[in-house]
């Protein structure tokens, strides 16, 4: 279990460090009007001398991930290799390539934190592949996609200036709002259908308490004009949805 935790933390540190360095080098940090929900830490614009340290952190944590991942593959077998390879591809391509694709930037975050991490951790802990785990991984898939999707709205002009082509830039604010609404409904649908099929316990219906903040987010977003920016309260609720929904589902599964 410790090895799985180390691999997950190393992956998260590495992709954030690569993104931090890329945003500083391409000038994005210099043009972004930062909010509490903007990507990156904002450290490098104030301390550019730390760029080489950030790069070392990115590559060092990637090396830890590869070493721990290789050990887990040797321990658990080849199916874990394919998920690990997909995770590495997402990690290494996100900052330079996927942010220039509307579909890549929309789906890659949830794919990494959902199916890759959830199913990968399940296999790494020695459990057999299970359709229930694959289905449960869709909750963080939709939630994390929505998290980054809304966080892109305040930074659209700065992102576009450095060549990013994420979903709101290519298709507009209204399309981003509709995509967010569909994925929010899909997240709730995953839980309802999971309980209906007997894959999740009835206790998992408690996750639906998140329907209220989801409605509050949607109520504000549907009134958002083109190029409009959600309020900090709306963005905060969106973070709570992305983190709280899979956490509540996990607690219901553990409790049952």
Coordinates of C-alpha atoms in Angstrom, one line a residue, residues 79-211:
X79 CA -2.0 -5.7 -17.0
X80 CA -0.7 -3.0 -14.6
X81 CA 2.0 -2.1 -17.2
X82 CA -0.6 -0.9 -19.8
X83 CA -2.3 1.4 -17.3
X84 CA 1.1 2.7 -16.1
X85 CA 2.2 3.4 -19.7
X86 CA -1.0 5.3 -20.3
X87 CA -0.4 7.3 -17.2
X88 CA 3.2 8.2 -18.2
X89 CA 2.0 9.2 -21.7
X90 CA -0.6 11.6 -20.1
X91 CA 2.0 13.0 -17.6
X92 CA 4.7 13.7 -20.2
X93 CA 2.4 15.0 -22.9
X94 CA 0.0 17.2 -20.9
X95 CA 1.9 20.4 -20.6
X96 CA 3.2 20.5 -24.2
X97 CA 0.6 18.8 -26.3
X98 CA -2.7 17.9 -24.6
X99 CA -3.3 21.6 -23.5
X100 CA -3.3 22.4 -27.3
X101 CA -6.2 20.0 -27.9
X102 CA -9.8 20.7 -26.7
X103 CA -10.6 17.0 -26.3
X104 CA -7.2 16.2 -24.7
X105 CA -7.4 19.1 -22.2
X106 CA -11.0 18.1 -21.4
X107 CA -10.6 14.4 -20.8
X108 CA -6.9 13.8 -19.8
X109 CA -7.1 15.1 -16.2
X110 CA -10.1 12.8 -15.4
X111 CA -8.6 9.9 -17.2
X112 CA -5.4 10.1 -15.1
X113 CA -7.1 10.6 -11.8
X114 CA -10.0 8.3 -12.5
X115 CA -9.4 5.1 -14.4
X116 CA -5.6 5.2 -14.4
X117 CA -5.1 5.8 -10.7
X118 CA -8.2 4.1 -9.3
X119 CA -8.0 0.9 -11.4
X120 CA -4.2 1.0 -11.3
X121 CA -4.2 1.2 -7.5
X122 CA -6.7 -1.7 -7.4
X123 CA -4.5 -3.9 -9.5
X124 CA -1.3 -2.8 -7.7
X125 CA -2.8 -3.9 -4.4
X126 CA -3.2 -7.4 -5.8
X127 CA -6.9 -7.4 -6.4
X128 CA -8.3 -8.9 -9.7
X129 CA -9.8 -6.6 -12.3
X130 CA -13.4 -5.9 -11.4
X131 CA -16.1 -4.1 -13.4
X132 CA -17.3 -2.4 -10.2
X133 CA -13.9 -0.7 -9.7
X134 CA -13.9 0.4 -13.4
X135 CA -17.3 1.8 -12.9
X136 CA -16.4 3.6 -9.7
X137 CA -13.4 5.2 -11.4
X138 CA -15.8 7.2 -13.6
X139 CA -16.8 9.3 -10.6
X140 CA -13.4 11.0 -10.3
X141 CA -13.1 10.9 -14.1
X142 CA -16.1 13.3 -14.5
X143 CA -15.3 15.2 -11.3
X144 CA -11.7 16.0 -12.1
X145 CA -12.6 16.9 -15.8
X146 CA -15.1 19.4 -14.4
X147 CA -12.6 20.8 -11.9
X148 CA -10.1 21.8 -14.6
X149 CA -12.8 22.8 -17.1
X150 CA -14.2 25.6 -14.9
X151 CA -10.8 26.6 -13.7
X152 CA -9.9 27.4 -17.3
X153 CA -12.5 30.0 -17.7
X154 CA -10.8 32.9 -15.8
X155 CA -7.5 32.2 -17.7
X156 CA -8.9 32.0 -21.3
X157 CA -7.2 35.0 -22.8
X158 CA -3.9 34.3 -21.2
X159 CA -4.1 30.6 -22.3
X160 CA -5.0 31.5 -25.8
X161 CA -2.1 34.0 -26.1
X162 CA 0.4 31.2 -25.5
X163 CA -1.2 28.7 -27.9
X164 CA -3.4 26.7 -25.7
X165 CA -6.6 25.4 -27.3
X166 CA -8.6 24.0 -24.5
X167 CA -12.4 23.4 -24.6
X168 CA -13.6 26.9 -23.7
X169 CA -11.1 28.6 -26.1
X170 CA -12.1 26.4 -29.1
X171 CA -15.9 26.0 -28.4
X172 CA -16.7 29.0 -26.2
X173 CA -18.0 29.5 -22.7
X174 CA -21.5 28.3 -23.3
X175 CA -20.1 25.0 -24.7
X176 CA -17.9 24.6 -21.6
X177 CA -21.0 25.2 -19.4
X178 CA -23.0 22.5 -21.3
X179 CA -20.0 20.1 -21.1
X180 CA -19.8 20.7 -17.3
X181 CA -23.5 20.1 -16.8
X182 CA -23.4 16.8 -18.8
X183 CA -20.5 15.5 -16.8
X184 CA -22.1 16.5 -13.5
X185 CA -25.2 14.6 -14.4
X186 CA -23.1 11.6 -15.6
X187 CA -21.3 11.6 -12.2
X188 CA -24.6 11.3 -10.4
X189 CA -25.8 8.7 -12.9
X190 CA -22.8 6.5 -12.3
X191 CA -23.7 6.3 -8.6
X192 CA -27.4 5.7 -9.3
X193 CA -26.8 3.0 -11.8
X194 CA -24.1 1.5 -9.7
X195 CA -26.6 1.1 -6.8
X196 CA -29.3 -0.1 -9.1
X197 CA -27.1 -2.8 -10.5
X198 CA -25.9 -3.9 -7.1
X199 CA -22.3 -2.8 -7.7
X200 CA -22.5 -0.2 -5.0
X201 CA -24.2 -0.5 -1.6
X202 CA -27.4 1.5 -0.9
X203 CA -25.3 3.7 1.4
X204 CA -23.6 5.1 -1.7
X205 CA -26.8 7.1 -2.4
X206 CA -25.6 9.4 0.3
X207 CA -23.3 10.8 -2.4
X208 CA -26.3 12.5 -3.8
X209 CA -26.1 15.1 -1.0
X210 CA -23.6 16.7 -3.5
X211 CA -26.6 17.4 -5.8

